[in-house]
CSV table of C-alpha atoms and ligand atoms in Angstrom, one decimal:
chain,number,residue,atom,x,y,z
A,1,MET,CA,22.8,-10.2,-2.6
A,2,LYS,CA,22.0,-11.7,0.8
A,3,SER,CA,25.2,-10.1,2.3
A,4,ILE,CA,24.4,-6.7,0.6
A,5,LEU,CA,20.9,-6.6,2.1
A,6,LYS,CA,22.3,-7.6,5.6
A,7,SER,CA,24.9,-4.8,5.5
A,8,ILE,CA,22.4,-2.3,4.3
A,9,ILE,CA,20.0,-3.1,7.1
A,10,GLU,CA,22.8,-2.9,9.7
A,11,ASP,CA,23.9,0.4,8.3
A,12,SER,CA,20.3,1.8,8.3
A,13,ARG,CA,19.5,0.9,11.8
A,14,ASP,CA,20.5,4.2,13.3
A,15,SER,CA,18.1,6.1,11.0
A,16,THR,CA,15.1,4.5,12.7
A,17,LYS,CA,15.9,6.7,15.7
A,18,LEU,CA,15.0,9.8,13.7
A,19,GLY,CA,11.4,8.5,13.3
A,20,GLN,CA,8.3,8.0,15.4
A,21,VAL,CA,5.6,5.3,15.2
A,22,ALA,CA,2.2,6.4,14.0
A,23,THR,CA,0.0,7.4,17.0
A,24,TYR,CA,-3.0,8.9,15.3
A,25,ILE,CA,-4.4,5.3,15.3
A,26,PRO,CA,-3.8,4.5,19.0
A,27,GLU,CA,-3.2,0.7,18.4
A,28,LEU,CA,-0.3,1.5,15.9
A,29,ALA,CA,1.6,3.2,18.8
A,30,LYS,CA,2.5,-0.3,19.9
A,31,GLY,CA,4.7,-0.8,16.8
A,32,ASP,CA,8.4,-1.5,17.5
A,33,ARG,CA,10.2,1.7,16.6
A,34,ASP,CA,13.6,0.0,16.4
A,35,ALA,CA,12.6,-2.9,14.2
A,36,LEU,CA,13.9,-3.1,10.6
A,37,GLY,CA,13.4,-6.1,8.3
A,38,ALA,CA,13.2,-6.8,4.7
A,39,CYS,CA,12.4,-9.5,2.1
A,40,ILE,CA,13.4,-9.7,-1.6
A,41,PHE,CA,11.4,-12.2,-3.6
A,42,ASP,CA,12.3,-12.5,-7.3
A,43,VAL,CA,10.4,-13.6,-10.3
A,44,ASN,CA,12.2,-17.0,-10.1
A,45,CYS,CA,10.9,-17.6,-6.6
A,46,ASP,CA,14.2,-17.1,-4.9
A,47,SER,CA,13.8,-15.2,-1.7
A,48,ILE,CA,16.1,-13.5,0.8
A,49,LEU,CA,15.0,-12.5,4.3
A,50,GLU,CA,17.1,-10.2,6.6
A,51,GLY,CA,16.7,-8.2,9.8
A,52,GLU,CA,13.5,-8.4,11.8
A,53,TYR,CA,11.7,-10.1,8.9
A,54,LYS,CA,9.3,-11.8,11.4
A,55,THR,CA,7.9,-8.6,12.6
A,56,LYS,CA,4.2,-8.5,12.1
A,57,PHE,CA,2.6,-5.3,11.0
A,58,THR,CA,-0.7,-4.0,9.5
A,59,ILE,CA,-0.4,-3.4,5.8
A,60,GLN,CA,-2.2,0.0,6.0
A,61,SER,CA,-1.9,2.1,2.8
A,62,VAL,CA,-0.1,-0.7,0.9
A,63,SER,CA,-3.5,-2.2,0.7
A,64,LYS,CA,-4.4,0.7,-1.6
A,65,VAL,CA,-2.6,-1.2,-4.4
A,66,VAL,CA,-4.7,-4.2,-4.1
A,67,ILE,CA,-7.9,-2.1,-3.7
A,68,LEU,CA,-6.9,-0.3,-7.1
A,69,ILE,CA,-6.2,-3.7,-8.7
A,70,CYS,CA,-9.7,-4.9,-7.8
A,71,ALA,CA,-11.4,-1.7,-8.7
A,72,LEU,CA,-9.8,-1.7,-12.1
A,73,ILE,CA,-10.6,-5.4,-12.8
A,74,ASP,CA,-14.2,-4.9,-11.7
A,75,ASN,CA,-15.0,-1.7,-13.5
A,76,GLY,CA,-12.4,-1.0,-16.2
A,77,LYS,CA,-10.0,2.0,-16.5
A,78,ASP,CA,-12.5,4.6,-17.8
A,79,GLU,CA,-15.0,4.0,-15.0
A,80,VAL,CA,-12.4,4.2,-12.3
A,81,PHE,CA,-10.7,7.3,-13.6
A,82,SER,CA,-14.1,9.0,-14.0
A,83,LYS,CA,-14.3,9.0,-10.2
A,84,VAL,CA,-10.7,9.4,-9.1
A,85,GLY,CA,-7.7,11.2,-10.8
A,86,SER,CA,-4.3,9.9,-11.6
A,87,GLU,CA,-2.2,13.0,-10.6
A,88,PRO,CA,0.3,13.1,-7.7
A,89,SER,CA,-0.7,15.1,-4.6
A,90,SER,CA,1.5,17.6,-2.7
A,91,ASP,CA,-0.8,17.2,0.3
A,92,PRO,CA,-0.7,14.7,3.2
A,93,PHE,CA,-2.4,11.3,2.7
A,94,ASN,CA,-5.5,12.2,4.7
A,95,SER,CA,-6.0,15.6,3.3
A,96,LEU,CA,-9.4,17.1,2.5
A,97,LEU,CA,-8.0,20.2,1.1
A,98,LYS,CA,-8.3,19.7,-2.7
A,99,LEU,CA,-11.6,17.9,-2.8
A,100,GLU,CA,-13.6,21.1,-2.9
A,101,ILE,CA,-11.6,22.7,-5.7
A,102,ASN,CA,-10.8,19.5,-7.9
A,103,GLU,CA,-12.7,18.9,-11.2
A,104,ASN,CA,-16.0,17.3,-10.1
A,105,HIS,CA,-14.6,17.0,-6.5
A,106,LYS,CA,-12.6,14.0,-7.7
A,107,PRO,CA,-9.8,12.8,-5.3
A,108,LEU,CA,-6.4,13.4,-7.0
A,109,ASN,CA,-5.3,9.8,-7.1
A,110,PRO,CA,-6.1,6.3,-5.8
A,111,PHE,CA,-3.4,6.3,-3.2
A,112,ILE,CA,-4.5,9.1,-1.0
A,113,ASN,CA,-7.2,8.1,1.5
A,114,ALA,CA,-10.0,9.8,-0.4
A,115,GLY,CA,-9.1,8.0,-3.7
A,116,ALA,CA,-8.7,4.7,-1.9
A,117,ILE,CA,-12.1,5.0,-0.3
A,118,VAL,CA,-13.7,5.8,-3.7
A,119,CYS,CA,-11.9,2.8,-5.2
A,120,THR,CA,-13.2,0.6,-2.3
A,121,SER,CA,-16.7,1.8,-3.2
A,122,LEU,CA,-16.2,0.7,-6.8
A,123,VAL,CA,-15.0,-2.9,-5.9
A,124,SER,CA,-17.7,-5.6,-6.7
A,125,GLY,CA,-20.1,-6.5,-3.9
A,126,ASP,CA,-23.5,-5.5,-2.7
A,127,ASN,CA,-22.1,-4.4,0.7
A,128,GLY,CA,-19.0,-3.8,2.7
A,129,ILE,CA,-18.6,-7.4,3.7
A,130,GLU,CA,-18.6,-8.6,0.1
A,131,LYS,CA,-16.3,-5.8,-1.1
A,132,PHE,CA,-13.9,-6.6,1.7
A,133,SER,CA,-14.0,-10.2,1.0
A,134,ARG,CA,-13.2,-9.6,-2.8
A,135,ILE,CA,-10.1,-7.4,-1.7
A,136,HIS,CA,-9.0,-9.9,1.0
A,137,ASN,CA,-9.2,-12.9,-1.4
A,138,MET,CA,-7.1,-10.9,-4.0
A,139,MET,CA,-4.6,-10.1,-1.3
A,140,LYS,CA,-4.4,-13.8,-0.2
A,141,LYS,CA,-3.9,-14.9,-3.9
A,142,LEU,CA,-1.3,-12.2,-4.5
A,143,ALA,CA,0.7,-13.2,-1.4
A,144,ASN,CA,0.2,-16.9,-1.9
A,145,ASN,CA,-0.9,-17.1,1.8
A,146,ASP,CA,-4.4,-18.1,2.7
A,147,ASP,CA,-3.9,-17.3,6.4
A,148,ILE,CA,-3.5,-13.6,6.2
A,149,ASP,CA,-6.3,-11.8,8.2
A,150,VAL,CA,-7.4,-8.7,9.9
A,151,ASN,CA,-5.8,-7.6,13.1
A,152,TYR,CA,-9.0,-6.8,15.0
A,153,SER,CA,-7.4,-4.6,17.7
A,154,VAL,CA,-6.0,-2.3,14.9
A,155,TYR,CA,-9.3,-2.4,13.0
A,156,ASN,CA,-11.4,-1.5,16.1
A,157,SER,CA,-8.9,1.3,16.9
A,158,GLU,CA,-9.1,2.7,13.3
A,159,LYS,CA,-12.9,2.4,13.3
A,160,LEU,CA,-13.2,4.2,16.6
A,161,THR,CA,-10.8,7.1,15.7
A,162,GLY,CA,-11.1,7.4,11.9
A,163,ASN,CA,-13.0,10.6,11.9
A,164,THR,CA,-11.0,12.3,9.2
A,165,ASN,CA,-11.6,9.4,6.9
A,166,ARG,CA,-15.3,9.6,7.8
A,167,ALA,CA,-15.3,13.3,7.0
A,168,ILE,CA,-13.7,12.5,3.6
A,169,ALA,CA,-16.1,9.8,2.8
A,170,TYR,CA,-19.2,11.8,3.7
A,171,TYR,CA,-17.9,14.7,1.6
A,172,LEU,CA,-17.5,12.3,-1.3
A,173,LYS,CA,-21.0,11.0,-0.8
A,174,GLY,CA,-22.3,14.5,-0.8
A,175,ALA,CA,-20.5,15.2,-4.1
A,176,ASN,CA,-22.1,12.0,-5.6
A,177,ILE,CA,-18.8,10.3,-6.2
A,178,ILE,CA,-19.5,7.6,-3.6
A,179,GLU,CA,-23.0,6.1,-4.2
A,180,LYS,CA,-23.4,3.4,-1.6
A,181,ASP,CA,-23.6,3.5,2.2
A,182,VAL,CA,-20.7,5.4,3.6
A,183,GLU,CA,-20.2,3.5,6.8
A,184,ASP,CA,-20.3,0.1,5.0
A,185,ILE,CA,-17.6,1.3,2.6
A,186,LEU,CA,-15.5,2.7,5.4
A,187,ASP,CA,-15.8,-0.5,7.3
A,188,ALA,CA,-14.4,-2.4,4.3
A,189,TYR,CA,-11.6,0.2,3.9
A,190,PHE,CA,-10.6,0.0,7.6
A,191,LYS,CA,-10.5,-3.7,7.5
A,192,CYS,CA,-8.3,-3.6,4.4
A,193,CYS,CA,-5.8,-1.3,6.2
A,194,SER,CA,-5.8,-3.6,9.3
A,195,ILE,CA,-4.8,-6.8,7.5
A,196,GLU,CA,-1.8,-8.1,9.3
A,197,VAL,CA,1.3,-9.4,7.3
A,198,VAL,CA,5.0,-10.0,7.4
A,199,VAL,CA,7.5,-8.7,4.7
A,200,GLU,CA,7.5,-12.0,2.9
A,201,ASP,CA,3.7,-11.6,2.2
A,202,VAL,CA,4.3,-8.1,0.8
A,203,ALA,CA,7.4,-9.0,-1.2
A,204,LYS,CA,5.3,-11.8,-2.9
A,205,ILE,CA,2.6,-9.3,-3.8
A,206,ALA,CA,5.2,-7.1,-5.4
A,207,SER,CA,6.7,-10.0,-7.2
A,208,VAL,CA,3.5,-10.7,-9.1
A,209,ILE,CA,3.4,-7.0,-10.2
A,210,ALA,CA,7.0,-7.2,-11.1
A,211,ASN,CA,6.3,-10.3,-13.1
A,212,ASN,CA,3.7,-8.4,-15.2
A,213,GLY,CA,0.7,-9.7,-13.2
A,214,VAL,CA,1.6,-13.4,-13.4
A,215,ALA,CA,2.3,-15.3,-10.1
A,216,PRO,CA,5.9,-16.6,-10.3
A,217,TRP,CA,5.1,-19.7,-8.2
A,218,SER,CA,2.2,-21.0,-10.4
A,219,ASN,CA,2.5,-19.1,-13.7
A,220,GLU,CA,-1.2,-18.1,-13.3
A,221,ARG,CA,-2.1,-14.7,-14.5
A,222,VAL,CA,-3.7,-12.9,-11.5
A,223,ILE,CA,-3.6,-9.3,-12.7
A,224,PRO,CA,-4.6,-8.4,-16.4
A,225,GLU,CA,-1.6,-6.8,-18.2
A,226,GLU,CA,-3.2,-3.4,-18.7
A,227,VAL,CA,-4.2,-3.2,-15.0
A,228,ASN,CA,-0.7,-4.1,-13.9
A,229,ARG,CA,0.8,-1.5,-16.1
A,230,ILE,CA,-1.5,1.2,-14.6
A,231,VAL,CA,-0.8,0.1,-11.1
A,232,LYS,CA,3.0,0.4,-11.6
A,233,ALA,CA,2.5,3.9,-13.1
A,234,ILE,CA,0.4,5.1,-10.2
A,235,MET,CA,2.9,3.6,-7.7
A,236,THR,CA,5.7,5.5,-9.4
A,237,THR,CA,4.0,8.9,-9.4
A,238,CYS,CA,1.9,8.7,-6.2
A,239,GLY,CA,3.2,5.8,-4.1
A,240,LEU,CA,5.0,7.7,-1.3
A,241,TYR,CA,2.5,10.4,-0.4
A,242,ASP,CA,3.8,13.8,-0.9
A,243,THR,CA,7.5,12.7,-1.3
A,244,SER,CA,6.9,10.5,-4.4
A,245,GLY,CA,9.0,12.7,-6.6
A,246,THR,CA,12.0,12.6,-4.2
A,247,PHE,CA,11.7,8.8,-3.9
A,248,SER,CA,11.6,8.5,-7.8
A,249,VAL,CA,14.9,10.6,-7.8
A,250,ASN,CA,16.6,8.7,-5.1
A,251,VAL,CA,15.3,5.2,-5.6
A,252,GLY,CA,13.5,5.1,-9.0
A,253,ILE,CA,11.3,2.1,-8.3
A,254,PRO,CA,7.5,1.9,-8.3
A,255,ALA,CA,6.6,1.6,-4.6
A,256,LYS,CA,3.9,2.1,-2.0
A,257,SER,CA,4.3,3.0,1.6
A,258,GLY,CA,1.9,2.6,4.6
A,259,VAL,CA,1.8,4.1,8.1
A,260,GLY,CA,2.3,0.5,9.6
A,261,GLY,CA,5.9,1.1,8.5
A,262,CYS,CA,6.1,-1.0,5.3
A,263,ILE,CA,7.4,0.0,1.9
A,264,MET,CA,6.5,-2.4,-1.0
A,265,ALA,CA,8.6,-2.0,-4.1
A,266,VAL,CA,8.4,-3.5,-7.6
A,267,VAL,CA,11.5,-3.9,-9.7
A,268,PRO,CA,9.9,-4.7,-13.2
A,269,ASN,CA,10.8,-8.1,-14.5
A,270,ARG,CA,13.1,-8.8,-11.6
A,271,MET,CA,11.8,-8.8,-8.0
A,272,GLY,CA,9.5,-7.7,-5.4
A,273,ILE,CA,10.9,-6.0,-2.3
A,274,ALA,CA,9.3,-5.2,1.1
A,275,VAL,CA,10.9,-3.4,4.0
A,276,VAL,CA,9.3,-2.8,7.4
A,277,GLY,CA,10.4,-0.2,9.9
A,278,PRO,CA,7.5,1.3,12.0
A,279,ALA,CA,9.4,4.5,12.8
A,280,LEU,CA,8.0,7.1,10.3
A,281,ASP,CA,9.1,10.5,9.1
A,282,LYS,CA,6.7,13.4,9.1
A,283,HIS,CA,5.3,12.4,5.7
A,284,GLY,CA,4.3,8.9,7.0
A,285,ASN,CA,7.1,7.0,5.3
A,286,SER,CA,9.2,4.5,7.1
A,287,VAL,CA,12.5,6.3,7.8
A,288,GLY,CA,14.6,3.0,7.8
A,289,GLY,CA,12.6,1.7,4.9
A,290,VAL,CA,13.4,4.7,2.7
A,291,LYS,CA,17.1,4.5,3.6
A,292,VAL,CA,17.2,0.7,2.9
A,293,MET,CA,15.5,1.2,-0.5
A,294,GLU,CA,17.9,4.1,-1.4
A,295,ASP,CA,21.0,2.0,-0.6
A,296,LEU,CA,19.6,-1.2,-2.3
A,297,SER,CA,18.7,0.8,-5.5
A,298,ARG,CA,22.1,2.3,-5.6
A,299,LYS,CA,24.1,-0.9,-4.8
A,300,LEU,CA,22.1,-3.1,-7.1
A,301,SER,CA,21.4,-0.5,-9.9
A,302,LEU,CA,17.6,-1.1,-9.5
A,303,SER,CA,16.4,2.4,-10.7
A,304,ILE,CA,14.0,2.1,-13.7
A,305,PHE,CA,15.1,5.5,-15.0
B,401,LIG,N1,-5.5,3.3,7.7
B,401,LIG,C1,-4.8,4.5,7.5
B,401,LIG,C2,-5.7,5.7,7.3
B,401,LIG,O1,-6.6,5.6,6.6
B,401,LIG,C3,-4.0,4.3,6.3
B,401,LIG,C4,-3.0,5.5,6.1
B,401,LIG,C5,-1.7,5.1,5.4
B,401,LIG,O2,-1.1,4.0,5.6
B,401,LIG,O3,-1.2,6.0,4.8
B,401,LIG,O4,-5.5,6.7,8.0
């Protein structure tokens, strides 16, 4: 498997030239456009690292998976889905378009920015600091790494320029979907997006989900079974922004991408996979990451369908 991953990464390198690093958050523009690295971490704790696997990146929208896990554990399925939908969106991740016409102004799903901001507001904690700390602790536990932390340059850059997210959050407050202080919730959301990781951290998070919510290294249940099932379902239908359907056809694995260039993928009962390649396509997905996932899925017969 190591040699297969190595040759797939080498074959996919050219594709990164077709993408651009995200620039709408100024600090993300510093990402290495040519980097491509991956980690496979299986449910027996065997791991494979290839390419530029030491590349550090901010987790961005991949954190939405952890935010959803915390929101579901803290509130239950019915409460969460009374405030956010579970339908795919055909609009960009930061779109405000449907909020006005959706039933009760609910965001379409937890993996677009509007839905993730609502889920952040639902996480336990009296304020943004406590909510962030709940999500951060869950992320450290899922990655089995106590050292992962916020990249404060990216966080400050997001906070300074995150006006679309601010518009989304204030709209949701006006529609009574968010009840607490908007700036406080946004602060927790920006910090979650700005957590800095390497592919091994993300592959380990995915391996817990692949292992039905039980950490492979300790046999401790971290995610309740029902929550784990829901998260995999939403990853399958909504994980790659407005190209989730195409990804299901070509890869067929529950996954979540982020504008830091990461794709996290969960092969149920088998392995977690993380790929990083900061050059993005126009939908916000890593170009190299998608190519690596397509080839891996085909060569290792990973599609769940
Ligand atoms: N922090 C980013 C934002 O809210 C996350 C977007 C993403 O990775 O899709 O704009």
